[in-house]
XYZ file of C-alpha atoms in Angstrom:
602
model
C -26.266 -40.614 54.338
C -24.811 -38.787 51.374
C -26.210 -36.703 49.062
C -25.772 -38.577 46.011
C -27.626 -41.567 47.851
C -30.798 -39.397 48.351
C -30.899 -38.126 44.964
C -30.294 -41.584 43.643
C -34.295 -42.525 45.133
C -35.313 -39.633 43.479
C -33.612 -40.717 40.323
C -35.416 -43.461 39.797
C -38.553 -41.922 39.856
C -37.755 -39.055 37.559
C -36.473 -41.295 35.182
C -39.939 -43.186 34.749
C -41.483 -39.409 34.681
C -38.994 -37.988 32.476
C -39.181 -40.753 29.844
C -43.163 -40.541 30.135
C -42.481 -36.407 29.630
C -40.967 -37.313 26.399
C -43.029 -39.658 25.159
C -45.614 -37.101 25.206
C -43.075 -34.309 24.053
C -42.814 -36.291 20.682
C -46.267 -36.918 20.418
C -47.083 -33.291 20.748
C -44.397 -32.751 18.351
C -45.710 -35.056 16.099
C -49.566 -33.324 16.183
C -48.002 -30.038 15.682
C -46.495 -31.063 12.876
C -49.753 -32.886 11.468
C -51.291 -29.102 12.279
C -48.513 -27.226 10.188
C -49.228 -29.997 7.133
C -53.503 -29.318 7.350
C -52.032 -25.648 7.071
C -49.686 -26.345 4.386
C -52.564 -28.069 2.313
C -55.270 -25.624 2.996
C -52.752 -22.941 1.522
C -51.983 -24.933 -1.192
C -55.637 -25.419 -2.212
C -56.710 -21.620 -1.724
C -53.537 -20.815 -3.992
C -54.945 -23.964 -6.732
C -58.190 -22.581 -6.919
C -57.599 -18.916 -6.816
C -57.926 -18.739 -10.558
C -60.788 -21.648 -11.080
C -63.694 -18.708 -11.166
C -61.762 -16.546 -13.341
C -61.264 -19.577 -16.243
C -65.083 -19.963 -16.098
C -66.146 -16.907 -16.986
C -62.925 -15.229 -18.856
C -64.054 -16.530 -22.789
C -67.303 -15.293 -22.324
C -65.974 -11.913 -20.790
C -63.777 -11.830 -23.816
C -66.588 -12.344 -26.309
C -68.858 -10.251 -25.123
C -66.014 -7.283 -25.236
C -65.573 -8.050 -28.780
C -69.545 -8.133 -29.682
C -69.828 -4.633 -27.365
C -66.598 -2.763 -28.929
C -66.456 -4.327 -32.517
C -62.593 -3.988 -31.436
C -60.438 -6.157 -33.763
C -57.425 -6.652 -29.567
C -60.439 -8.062 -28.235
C -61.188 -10.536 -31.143
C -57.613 -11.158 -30.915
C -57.427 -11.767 -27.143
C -60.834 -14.237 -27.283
C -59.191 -16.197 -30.125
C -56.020 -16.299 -27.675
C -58.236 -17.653 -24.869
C -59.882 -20.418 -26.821
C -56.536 -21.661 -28.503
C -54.387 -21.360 -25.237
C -57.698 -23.239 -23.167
C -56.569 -26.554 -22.110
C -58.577 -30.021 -21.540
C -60.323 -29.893 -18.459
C -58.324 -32.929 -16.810
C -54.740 -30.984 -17.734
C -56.764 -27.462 -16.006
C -57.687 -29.492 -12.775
C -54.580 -31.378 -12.085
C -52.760 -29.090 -10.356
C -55.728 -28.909 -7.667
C -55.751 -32.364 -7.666
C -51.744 -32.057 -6.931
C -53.069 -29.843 -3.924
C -54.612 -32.051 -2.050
C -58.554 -32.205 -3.581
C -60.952 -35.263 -3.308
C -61.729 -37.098 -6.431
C -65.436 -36.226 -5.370
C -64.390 -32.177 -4.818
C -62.665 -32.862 -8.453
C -65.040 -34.431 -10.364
C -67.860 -31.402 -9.280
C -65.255 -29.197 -10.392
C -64.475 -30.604 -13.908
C -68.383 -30.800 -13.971
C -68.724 -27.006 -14.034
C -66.092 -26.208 -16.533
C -67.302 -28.394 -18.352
C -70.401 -26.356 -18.542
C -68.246 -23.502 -19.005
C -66.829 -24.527 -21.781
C -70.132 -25.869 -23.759
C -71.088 -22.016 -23.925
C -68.293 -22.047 -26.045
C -70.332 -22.890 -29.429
C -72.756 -19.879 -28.723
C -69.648 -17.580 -28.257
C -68.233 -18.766 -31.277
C -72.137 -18.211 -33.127
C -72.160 -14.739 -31.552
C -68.700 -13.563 -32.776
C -68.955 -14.913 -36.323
C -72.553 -12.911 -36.482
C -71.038 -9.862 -35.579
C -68.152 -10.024 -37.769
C -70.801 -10.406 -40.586
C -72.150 -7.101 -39.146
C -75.458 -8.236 -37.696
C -74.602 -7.325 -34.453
C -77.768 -7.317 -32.873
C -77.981 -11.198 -33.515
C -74.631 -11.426 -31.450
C -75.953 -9.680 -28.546
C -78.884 -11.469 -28.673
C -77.166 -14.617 -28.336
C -74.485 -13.672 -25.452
C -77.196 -11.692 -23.747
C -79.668 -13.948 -23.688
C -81.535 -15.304 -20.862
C -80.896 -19.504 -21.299
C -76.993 -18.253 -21.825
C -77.213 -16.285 -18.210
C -78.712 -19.625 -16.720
C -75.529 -21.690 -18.212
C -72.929 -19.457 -16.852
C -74.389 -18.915 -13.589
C -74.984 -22.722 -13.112
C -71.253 -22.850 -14.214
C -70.573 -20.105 -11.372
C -72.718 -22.050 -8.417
C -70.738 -25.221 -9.496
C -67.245 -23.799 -8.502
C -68.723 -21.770 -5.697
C -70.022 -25.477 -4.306
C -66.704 -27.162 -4.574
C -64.938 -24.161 -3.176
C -67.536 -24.707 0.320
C -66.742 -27.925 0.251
C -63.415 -27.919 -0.009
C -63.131 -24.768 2.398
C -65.275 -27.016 4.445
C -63.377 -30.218 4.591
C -59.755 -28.582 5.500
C -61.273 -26.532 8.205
C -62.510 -29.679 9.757
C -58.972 -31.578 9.131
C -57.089 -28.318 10.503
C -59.497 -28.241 13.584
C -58.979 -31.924 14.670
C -55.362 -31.505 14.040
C -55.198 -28.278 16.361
C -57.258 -30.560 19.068
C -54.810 -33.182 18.767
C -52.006 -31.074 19.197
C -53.483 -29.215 22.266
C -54.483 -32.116 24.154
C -50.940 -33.738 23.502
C -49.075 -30.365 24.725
C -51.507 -30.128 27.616
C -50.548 -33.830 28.970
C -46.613 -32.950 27.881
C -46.744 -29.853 30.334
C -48.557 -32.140 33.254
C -46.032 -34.291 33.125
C -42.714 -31.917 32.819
C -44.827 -30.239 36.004
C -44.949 -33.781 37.628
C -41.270 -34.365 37.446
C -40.471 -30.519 38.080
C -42.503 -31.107 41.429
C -41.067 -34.174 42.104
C -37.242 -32.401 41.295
C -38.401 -29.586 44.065
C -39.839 -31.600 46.408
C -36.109 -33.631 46.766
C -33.994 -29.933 46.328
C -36.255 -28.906 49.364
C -35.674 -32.096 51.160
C -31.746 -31.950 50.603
C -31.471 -27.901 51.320
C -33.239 -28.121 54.357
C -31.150 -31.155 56.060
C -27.760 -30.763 54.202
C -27.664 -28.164 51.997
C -29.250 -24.454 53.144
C -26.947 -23.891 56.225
C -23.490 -24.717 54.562
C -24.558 -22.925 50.945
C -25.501 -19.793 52.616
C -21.995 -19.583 54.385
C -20.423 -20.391 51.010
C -22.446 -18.240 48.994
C -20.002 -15.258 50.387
C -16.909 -16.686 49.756
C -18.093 -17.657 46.420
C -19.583 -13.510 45.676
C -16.109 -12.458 47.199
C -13.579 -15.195 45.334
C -15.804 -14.024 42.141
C -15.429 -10.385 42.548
C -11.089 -11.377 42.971
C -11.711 -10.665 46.256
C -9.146 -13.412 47.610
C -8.809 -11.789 51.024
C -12.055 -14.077 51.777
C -11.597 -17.117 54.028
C -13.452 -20.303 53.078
C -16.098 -21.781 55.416
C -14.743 -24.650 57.397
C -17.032 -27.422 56.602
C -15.982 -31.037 58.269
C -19.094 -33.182 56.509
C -17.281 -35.863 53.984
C -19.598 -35.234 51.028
C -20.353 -33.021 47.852
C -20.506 -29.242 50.190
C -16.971 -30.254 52.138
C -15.570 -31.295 48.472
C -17.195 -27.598 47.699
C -15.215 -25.931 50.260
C -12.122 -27.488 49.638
C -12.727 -26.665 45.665
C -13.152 -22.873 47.032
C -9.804 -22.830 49.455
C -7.896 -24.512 46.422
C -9.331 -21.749 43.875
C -8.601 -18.861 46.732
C -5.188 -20.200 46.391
C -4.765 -20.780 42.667
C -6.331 -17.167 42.364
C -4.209 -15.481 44.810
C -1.000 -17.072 42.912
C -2.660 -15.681 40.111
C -2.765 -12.059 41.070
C 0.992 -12.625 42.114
C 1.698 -13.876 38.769
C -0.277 -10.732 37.003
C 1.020 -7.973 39.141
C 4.887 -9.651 38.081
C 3.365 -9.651 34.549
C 2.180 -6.262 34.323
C 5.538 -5.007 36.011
C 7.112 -7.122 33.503
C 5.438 -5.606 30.725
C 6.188 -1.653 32.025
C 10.197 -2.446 32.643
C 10.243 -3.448 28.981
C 8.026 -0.922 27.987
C 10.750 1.551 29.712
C 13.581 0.017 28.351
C 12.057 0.060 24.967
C 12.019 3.681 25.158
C 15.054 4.471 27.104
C 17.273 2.602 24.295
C 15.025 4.462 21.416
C 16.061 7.881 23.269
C 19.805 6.862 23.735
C 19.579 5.753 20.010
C 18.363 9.765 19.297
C 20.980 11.472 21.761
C 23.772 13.348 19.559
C 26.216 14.325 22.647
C 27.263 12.493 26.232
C 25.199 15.094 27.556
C 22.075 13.953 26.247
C 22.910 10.113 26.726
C 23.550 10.685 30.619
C 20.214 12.422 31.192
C 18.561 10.128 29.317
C 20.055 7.712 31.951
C 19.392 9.574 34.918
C 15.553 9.966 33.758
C 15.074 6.216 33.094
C 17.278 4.426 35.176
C 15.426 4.640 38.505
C 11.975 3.975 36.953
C 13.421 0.716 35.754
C 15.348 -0.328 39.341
C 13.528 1.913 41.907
C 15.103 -0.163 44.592
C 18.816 0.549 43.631
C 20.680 3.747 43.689
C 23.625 3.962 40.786
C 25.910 5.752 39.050
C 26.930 5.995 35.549
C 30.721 6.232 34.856
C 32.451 6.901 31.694
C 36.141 6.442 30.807
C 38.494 9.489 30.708
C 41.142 8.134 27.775
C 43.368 10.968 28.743
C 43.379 10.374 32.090
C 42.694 6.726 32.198
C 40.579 7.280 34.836
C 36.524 6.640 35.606
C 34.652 9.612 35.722
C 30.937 10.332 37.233
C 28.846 10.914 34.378
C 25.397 10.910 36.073
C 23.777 9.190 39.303
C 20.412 8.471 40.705
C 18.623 8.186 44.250
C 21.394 9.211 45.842
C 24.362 6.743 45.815
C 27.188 7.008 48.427
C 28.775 4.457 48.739
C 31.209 4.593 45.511
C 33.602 7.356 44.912
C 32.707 10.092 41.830
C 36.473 8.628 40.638
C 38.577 5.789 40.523
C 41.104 3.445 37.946
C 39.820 1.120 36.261
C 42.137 -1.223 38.246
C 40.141 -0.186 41.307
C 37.163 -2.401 39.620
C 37.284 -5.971 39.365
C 34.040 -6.132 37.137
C 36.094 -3.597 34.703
C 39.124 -6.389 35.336
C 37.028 -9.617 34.357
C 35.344 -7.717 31.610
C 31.775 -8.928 33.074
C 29.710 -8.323 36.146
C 30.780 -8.082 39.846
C 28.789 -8.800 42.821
C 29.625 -9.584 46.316
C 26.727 -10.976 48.162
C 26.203 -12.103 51.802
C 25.035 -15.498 50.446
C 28.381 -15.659 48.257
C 31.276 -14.252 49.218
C 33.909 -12.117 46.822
C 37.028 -9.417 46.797
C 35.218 -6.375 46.876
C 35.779 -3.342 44.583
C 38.268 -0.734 45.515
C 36.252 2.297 44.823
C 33.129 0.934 47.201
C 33.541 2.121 50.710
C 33.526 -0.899 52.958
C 31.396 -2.343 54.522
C 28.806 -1.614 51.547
C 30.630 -3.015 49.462
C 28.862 -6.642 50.148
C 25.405 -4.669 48.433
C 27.340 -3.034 45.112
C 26.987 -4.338 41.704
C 29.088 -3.403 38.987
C 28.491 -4.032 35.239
C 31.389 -2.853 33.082
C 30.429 -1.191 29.142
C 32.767 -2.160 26.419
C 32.360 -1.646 22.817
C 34.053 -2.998 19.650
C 37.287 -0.982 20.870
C 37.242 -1.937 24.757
C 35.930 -0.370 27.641
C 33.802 2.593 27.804
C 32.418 2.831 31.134
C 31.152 1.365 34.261
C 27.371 1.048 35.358
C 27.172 0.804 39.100
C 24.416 -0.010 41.456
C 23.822 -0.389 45.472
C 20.998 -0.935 47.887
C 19.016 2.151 49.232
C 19.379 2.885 52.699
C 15.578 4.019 52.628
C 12.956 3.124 50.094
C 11.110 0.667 48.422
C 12.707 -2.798 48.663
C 13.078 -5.895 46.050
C 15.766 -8.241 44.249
C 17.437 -7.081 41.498
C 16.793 -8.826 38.181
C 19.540 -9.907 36.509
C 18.259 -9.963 33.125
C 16.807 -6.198 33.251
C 20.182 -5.033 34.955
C 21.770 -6.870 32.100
C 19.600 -5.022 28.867
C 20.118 -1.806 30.512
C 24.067 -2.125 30.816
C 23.765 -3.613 26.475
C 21.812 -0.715 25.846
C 23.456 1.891 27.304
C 27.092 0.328 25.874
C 25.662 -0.198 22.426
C 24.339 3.709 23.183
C 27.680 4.762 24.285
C 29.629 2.710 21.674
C 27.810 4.341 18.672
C 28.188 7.835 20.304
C 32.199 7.283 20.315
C 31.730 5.939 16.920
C 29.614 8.712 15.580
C 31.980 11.370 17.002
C 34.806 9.778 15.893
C 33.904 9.555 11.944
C 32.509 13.272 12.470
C 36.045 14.426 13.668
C 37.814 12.371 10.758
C 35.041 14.074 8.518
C 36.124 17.701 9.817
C 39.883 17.064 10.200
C 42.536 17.454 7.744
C 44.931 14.224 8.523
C 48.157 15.753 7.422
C 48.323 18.822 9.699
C 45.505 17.758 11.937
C 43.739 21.265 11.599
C 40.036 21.487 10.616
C 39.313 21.311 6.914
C 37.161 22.994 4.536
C 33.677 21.240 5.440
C 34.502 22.602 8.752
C 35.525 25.836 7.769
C 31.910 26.304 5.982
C 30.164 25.717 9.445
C 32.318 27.666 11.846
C 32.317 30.508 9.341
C 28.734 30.618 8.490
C 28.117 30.631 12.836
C 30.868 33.410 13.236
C 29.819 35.736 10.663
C 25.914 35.650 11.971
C 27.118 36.296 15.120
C 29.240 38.892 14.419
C 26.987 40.401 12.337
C 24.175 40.405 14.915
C 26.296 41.915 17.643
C 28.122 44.641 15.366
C 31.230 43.124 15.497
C 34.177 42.226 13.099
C 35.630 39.213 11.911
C 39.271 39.183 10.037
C 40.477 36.366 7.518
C 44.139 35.799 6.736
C 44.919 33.781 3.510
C 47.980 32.161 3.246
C 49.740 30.412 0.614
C 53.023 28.506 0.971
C 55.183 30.120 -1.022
C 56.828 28.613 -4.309
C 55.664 25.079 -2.848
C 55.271 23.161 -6.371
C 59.231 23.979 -6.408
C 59.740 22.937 -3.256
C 57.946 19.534 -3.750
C 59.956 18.871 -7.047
C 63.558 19.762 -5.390
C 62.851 17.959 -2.084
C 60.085 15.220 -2.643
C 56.637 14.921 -1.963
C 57.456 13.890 1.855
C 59.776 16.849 2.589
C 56.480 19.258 1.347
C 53.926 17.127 3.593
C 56.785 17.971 6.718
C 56.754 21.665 5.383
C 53.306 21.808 5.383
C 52.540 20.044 8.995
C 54.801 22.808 10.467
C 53.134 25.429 8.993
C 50.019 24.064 10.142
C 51.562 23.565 13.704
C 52.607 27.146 13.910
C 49.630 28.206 12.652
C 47.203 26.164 15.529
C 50.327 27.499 18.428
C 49.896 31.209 17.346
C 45.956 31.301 18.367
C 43.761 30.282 21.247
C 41.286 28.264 19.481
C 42.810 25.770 17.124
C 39.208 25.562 15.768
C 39.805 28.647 14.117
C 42.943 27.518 11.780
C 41.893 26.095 8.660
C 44.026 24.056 6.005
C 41.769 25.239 3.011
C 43.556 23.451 -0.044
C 46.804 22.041 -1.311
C 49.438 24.060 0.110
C 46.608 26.902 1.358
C 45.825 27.765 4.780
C 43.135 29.888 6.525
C 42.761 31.603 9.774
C 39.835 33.710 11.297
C 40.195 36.375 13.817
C 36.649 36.960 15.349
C 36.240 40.505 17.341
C 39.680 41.614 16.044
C 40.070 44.683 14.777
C 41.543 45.537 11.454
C 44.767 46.779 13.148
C 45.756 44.695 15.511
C 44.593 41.506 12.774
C 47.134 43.372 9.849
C 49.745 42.850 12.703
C 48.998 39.364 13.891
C 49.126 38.190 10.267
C 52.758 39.787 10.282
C 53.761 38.194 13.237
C 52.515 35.104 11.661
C 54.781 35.296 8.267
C 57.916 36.454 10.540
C 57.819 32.840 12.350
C 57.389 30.894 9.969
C 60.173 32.016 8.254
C 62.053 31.390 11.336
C 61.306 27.898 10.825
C 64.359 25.587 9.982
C 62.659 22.190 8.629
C 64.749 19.325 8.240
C 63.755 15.997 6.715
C 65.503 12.825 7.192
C 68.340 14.834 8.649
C 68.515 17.508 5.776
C 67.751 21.234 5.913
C 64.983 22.105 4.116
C 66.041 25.976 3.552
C 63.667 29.026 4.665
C 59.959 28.340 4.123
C 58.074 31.580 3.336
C 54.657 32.337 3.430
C 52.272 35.204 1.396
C 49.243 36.293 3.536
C 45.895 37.774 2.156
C 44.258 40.219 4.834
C 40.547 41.127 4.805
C 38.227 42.552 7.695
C 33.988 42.516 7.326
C 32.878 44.474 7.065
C 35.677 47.490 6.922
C 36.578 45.936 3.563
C 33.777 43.802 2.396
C 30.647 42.036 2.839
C 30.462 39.061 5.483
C 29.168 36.740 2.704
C 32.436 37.699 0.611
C 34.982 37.705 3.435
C 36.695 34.761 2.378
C 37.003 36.018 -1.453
C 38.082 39.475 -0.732
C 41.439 38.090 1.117
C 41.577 35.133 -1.318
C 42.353 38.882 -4.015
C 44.492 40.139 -1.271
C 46.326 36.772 -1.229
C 46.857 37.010 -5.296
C 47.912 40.849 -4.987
C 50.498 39.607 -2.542
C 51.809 36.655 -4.641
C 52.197 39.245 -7.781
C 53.970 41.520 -5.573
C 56.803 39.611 -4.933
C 55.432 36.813 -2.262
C 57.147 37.059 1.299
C 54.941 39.547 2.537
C 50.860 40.733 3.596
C 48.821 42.414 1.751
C 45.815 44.249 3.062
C 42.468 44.479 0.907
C 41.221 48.014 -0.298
C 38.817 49.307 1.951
C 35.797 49.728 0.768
C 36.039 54.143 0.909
C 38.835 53.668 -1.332
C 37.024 51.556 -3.775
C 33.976 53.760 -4.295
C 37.301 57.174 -4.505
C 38.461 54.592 -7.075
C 35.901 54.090 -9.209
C 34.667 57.681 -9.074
C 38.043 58.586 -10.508
């Protein structure tokens, strides 16, 4: 027999019980609330008939103040009593409102009524004194037949006060019975049924229930906990416990997808999380330096499983170089064409797979190259590099996702593209783009660095001026063209004559500037000569004309033999001038500073 056809007996019988249980549920409801109401009224009446006592007595209070005092406030306050004193039907209505018996009322109204007769002698009494025979008016307040009246007035309210405090008392004590007795039958029969329930949960327990339910009651502890490493009792019975253990295998199962499904979420959540932050610290990087160890730092925290390199595209070579790796890659050479990569061909991923087969890359030793993956970076001008991935030999395992593999190649591209981008408008920024030599916001940086570090290690620093000599002639004779070709050779001679083109400086118009760092004053006088001698060896021709000789005048100062380091620049900008008045052609030196202080002592 099933369950459900046992407890269906038992219904039957707890129905008749139950509805019984309410029946006297509402009953005792209602006496309770017949017991709040005798409460409610009893209040109400003690609140009414606070004050009755006090109104019986308070006009002769008042007049007997005034006949005692002779005090004109309490003359005033007595005549305030008597004209404010209502009838006493209006005075007793609002305990009649409360709840009184027209009996309890009329005894009431009886002794204020009384009360109030004593009014004429109060009157008598005041109007005596006033007059000034104020022995008559205490006679008459204080006299013994005026006593009896107010104290007959007293015992009357005293009376109805017992009787009413008599009469709600009784009410509130048969309403309390009532309400007992009804609460007491409700709670027999809530115990009949909750015997009745027990008697049938024993019944069931110990022939169906117990055995099965205390094998489950693990599982269901363990499954609760997320302990889904619990098996489910194997229960064969067709009824409410078997549905019960197939609800618990089905909720093992649901649960242990669950945890799958969290552990992918939570290793969802910390891939983004990475990339998030690798792409805000490629944003921040300021060289290729910086960008490829920001790369080798995040890169195998977002694909543990794959080793990989990071290649970026030599322009001068045209070749793929190794900018960074992780884990250990060997299978792809540090090297290699671009034509060696047919993701860098097709402009978009490349991956040969055992499950589908394709041409392999060139720079992947075989037979690895089934497990590479390459994923090309271009920009808004082309290609800029390669990011390549292959299984580890040893390590932890797991597919690739696509879509991760894919944000990491965008970000690090988009990284990459803005680096070229950023170094690109910085060198247009610094460069002159006539001569190709670094201009003057250039010049302001390498000086101030050269000068501080001269200065801290005791060295010297020489500046050459020089100035293209008669070139506003030279422009109007020859043309605007022929003086840019004049001054692009001059600027080429200038970069060929040092080691560091970074040093050669096209300060202005037709102005040059070069700085000698660690050269002595010497050796720089004679470089700046050697300098003027070729490039007036210089035959410039334009459109297949000969320009003529091209002079220059050069400007020599050393720091600190001649000057200050802050006024390096200025001293052989003078020296420059001096050389120009002197007849051009030629270098001039700047005074030394001994002979400027013999100078100005003369």
């Amino acid at each position: 027999m099933r369950l459900a056809t046992i407890t269906n007996w038992a219904y039957g019988a707890t129905v008749a019980l139950t509805l019984a249980a309410g029946t006297t549920m509402l009953l005792a409801a209602s006496a309770e609330q017949n017991e709040r109401a005798a409460v409610a009224r009893r209040y109400a009446l003690d609140r009414a008939t606070a004050t009755v006592e006090d109104e019986v007595v308070a006009s002769s209070e008042a007049a007997r103040q005034f006949v005692i005092s002779g005090d004109a406030a309490d003359l005033l306050n007595y005549q305030r009593g008597i004209a404010t004193l209502r009838p006493v039907e209006a005075r007793t209505l609002h305990i009649q409102d409360a709840g009184a018996s027209p009996d309890e009322l009329r005894s009431l109204q009886q002794a204020l009524r009384w009360a109030d007769a004593l009014q004429a002698q109060q009157r008598q009494a005041v109007e005596a004194h006033r007059s000034g025979d104020e022995t008559s008016a205490r006679r008459i307040l204080f006299a013994p037949e005026y006593e009896r009246e107010l104290d007959r007035s007293r015992a009357a309210v005293e009376r109805f006060q017992y009787r009413l405090d008599q009469r709600t008392q009784d009410e509130l004590r048969a309403a309390e019975r009532t309400a007992r007795l009804w609460r007491t039958t409700s709670e027999i029969m809530l115990g009949a049924t909750g015997l009745l329930f027990l008697f049938v949960l024993f019944f069931v327990f110990r022939r169906r229930v117990l055995h099965p339910v205390v094998k489950l009651s693990d599982v269901v502890s363990r499954l609760a906990a997320q302990d889904y490493d619990a098996e489910p009792y194997v229960y064969d019975q067709v009824d409410e416990i078997g549905d019960m253990a197939q609800a618990l295998r089905v909720f093992r199962e649901n649960g242990i997808e669950r945890q799958r499904l969290e552990r992918e979420r939570d290793a969802d959540r910390l891939i983004r999380d990475l990339l998030s932050r690798m792409t805000q610290r490629l944003q921040s990087c300021d060289t290729v330096a910086e960008l490829t160890q920001v790369v080798r730092g995040f890169a195998p925290q977002v694909m543990p499983h794959l080793a990989g390199r990071l290649y970026l595209l030599d322009h001068s070579r045209n070749v793929m170089v190794e900018g960074c790796s992780w884990l250990e890659p060997v299978h792809s050479a540090a090297e290699f064409t671009p034509l060696a990569c047919w993701g860098l061909r097709r402009g978009s991923p490349h991956r040969p797979s055992p499950e589908s087969f394709d041409v392999p890359c060139g720079h992947v030793c075989a037979p690895s190259a089934a497990e590479s993956l390459c994923l090309p970076l271009t920009g808004q001008h082309g290609s800029l590099g390669l990011l390549y991935f292959e299984g580890r030999v040893t390590g932890t395992g797991g597919e690739p996702n696509d879509h991760y593999l894919q944000m990491l190649a965008e970000n690090i591209g988009l990284a990459l593209d803005n680096l070229r981008l950023r170094d690109a408008l910085r060198a247009l920024a610094m460069a002159d783009p006539l001569t190709t030599l670094a201009n003057r916001r250039q010049l302001d940086e390498v000086l101030t660095r050269e000068l501080a570090d001269a200065e801290q290690l005791g060295t010297s620093v020489c500046c050459a001026m020089i100035d293209v000599d008669r070139f506003k002639h030279f422009n109007d004779e020859h043309g605007h063209e022929a003086g840019d070709e004049v001054l692009r050779m001059v600027g080429k001679t200038l970069k060929d004559a040092v080691r560091d083109a970074n040093l050669v400086f096209r300060y202005g118009g037709e102005e040059f500037l070069m700085l000698l760092p660690g050269m002595e004053a010497e050796a720089g006088v004679a470089r700046a000569e050697e300098l003027r001698k070729a490039i007036a060896d210089l035959r410039v021709q334009h459109e297949g004309k000969d320009l003529g000789p091209v002079t220059v005048s050069i400007g020599f100062a050393c720091a600190p033999l001649h000057t200050d380091w802050q006024t390096l620049v200025q001293t052989a900008d003078a020296a420059l001038l001096r050389a120009k008045r002197a007849g051009r052609n030629r270098v001039i030196t700047a005074v030394t500073r001994a002979s400027k202080r013999a100078t100005g002592s003369r």
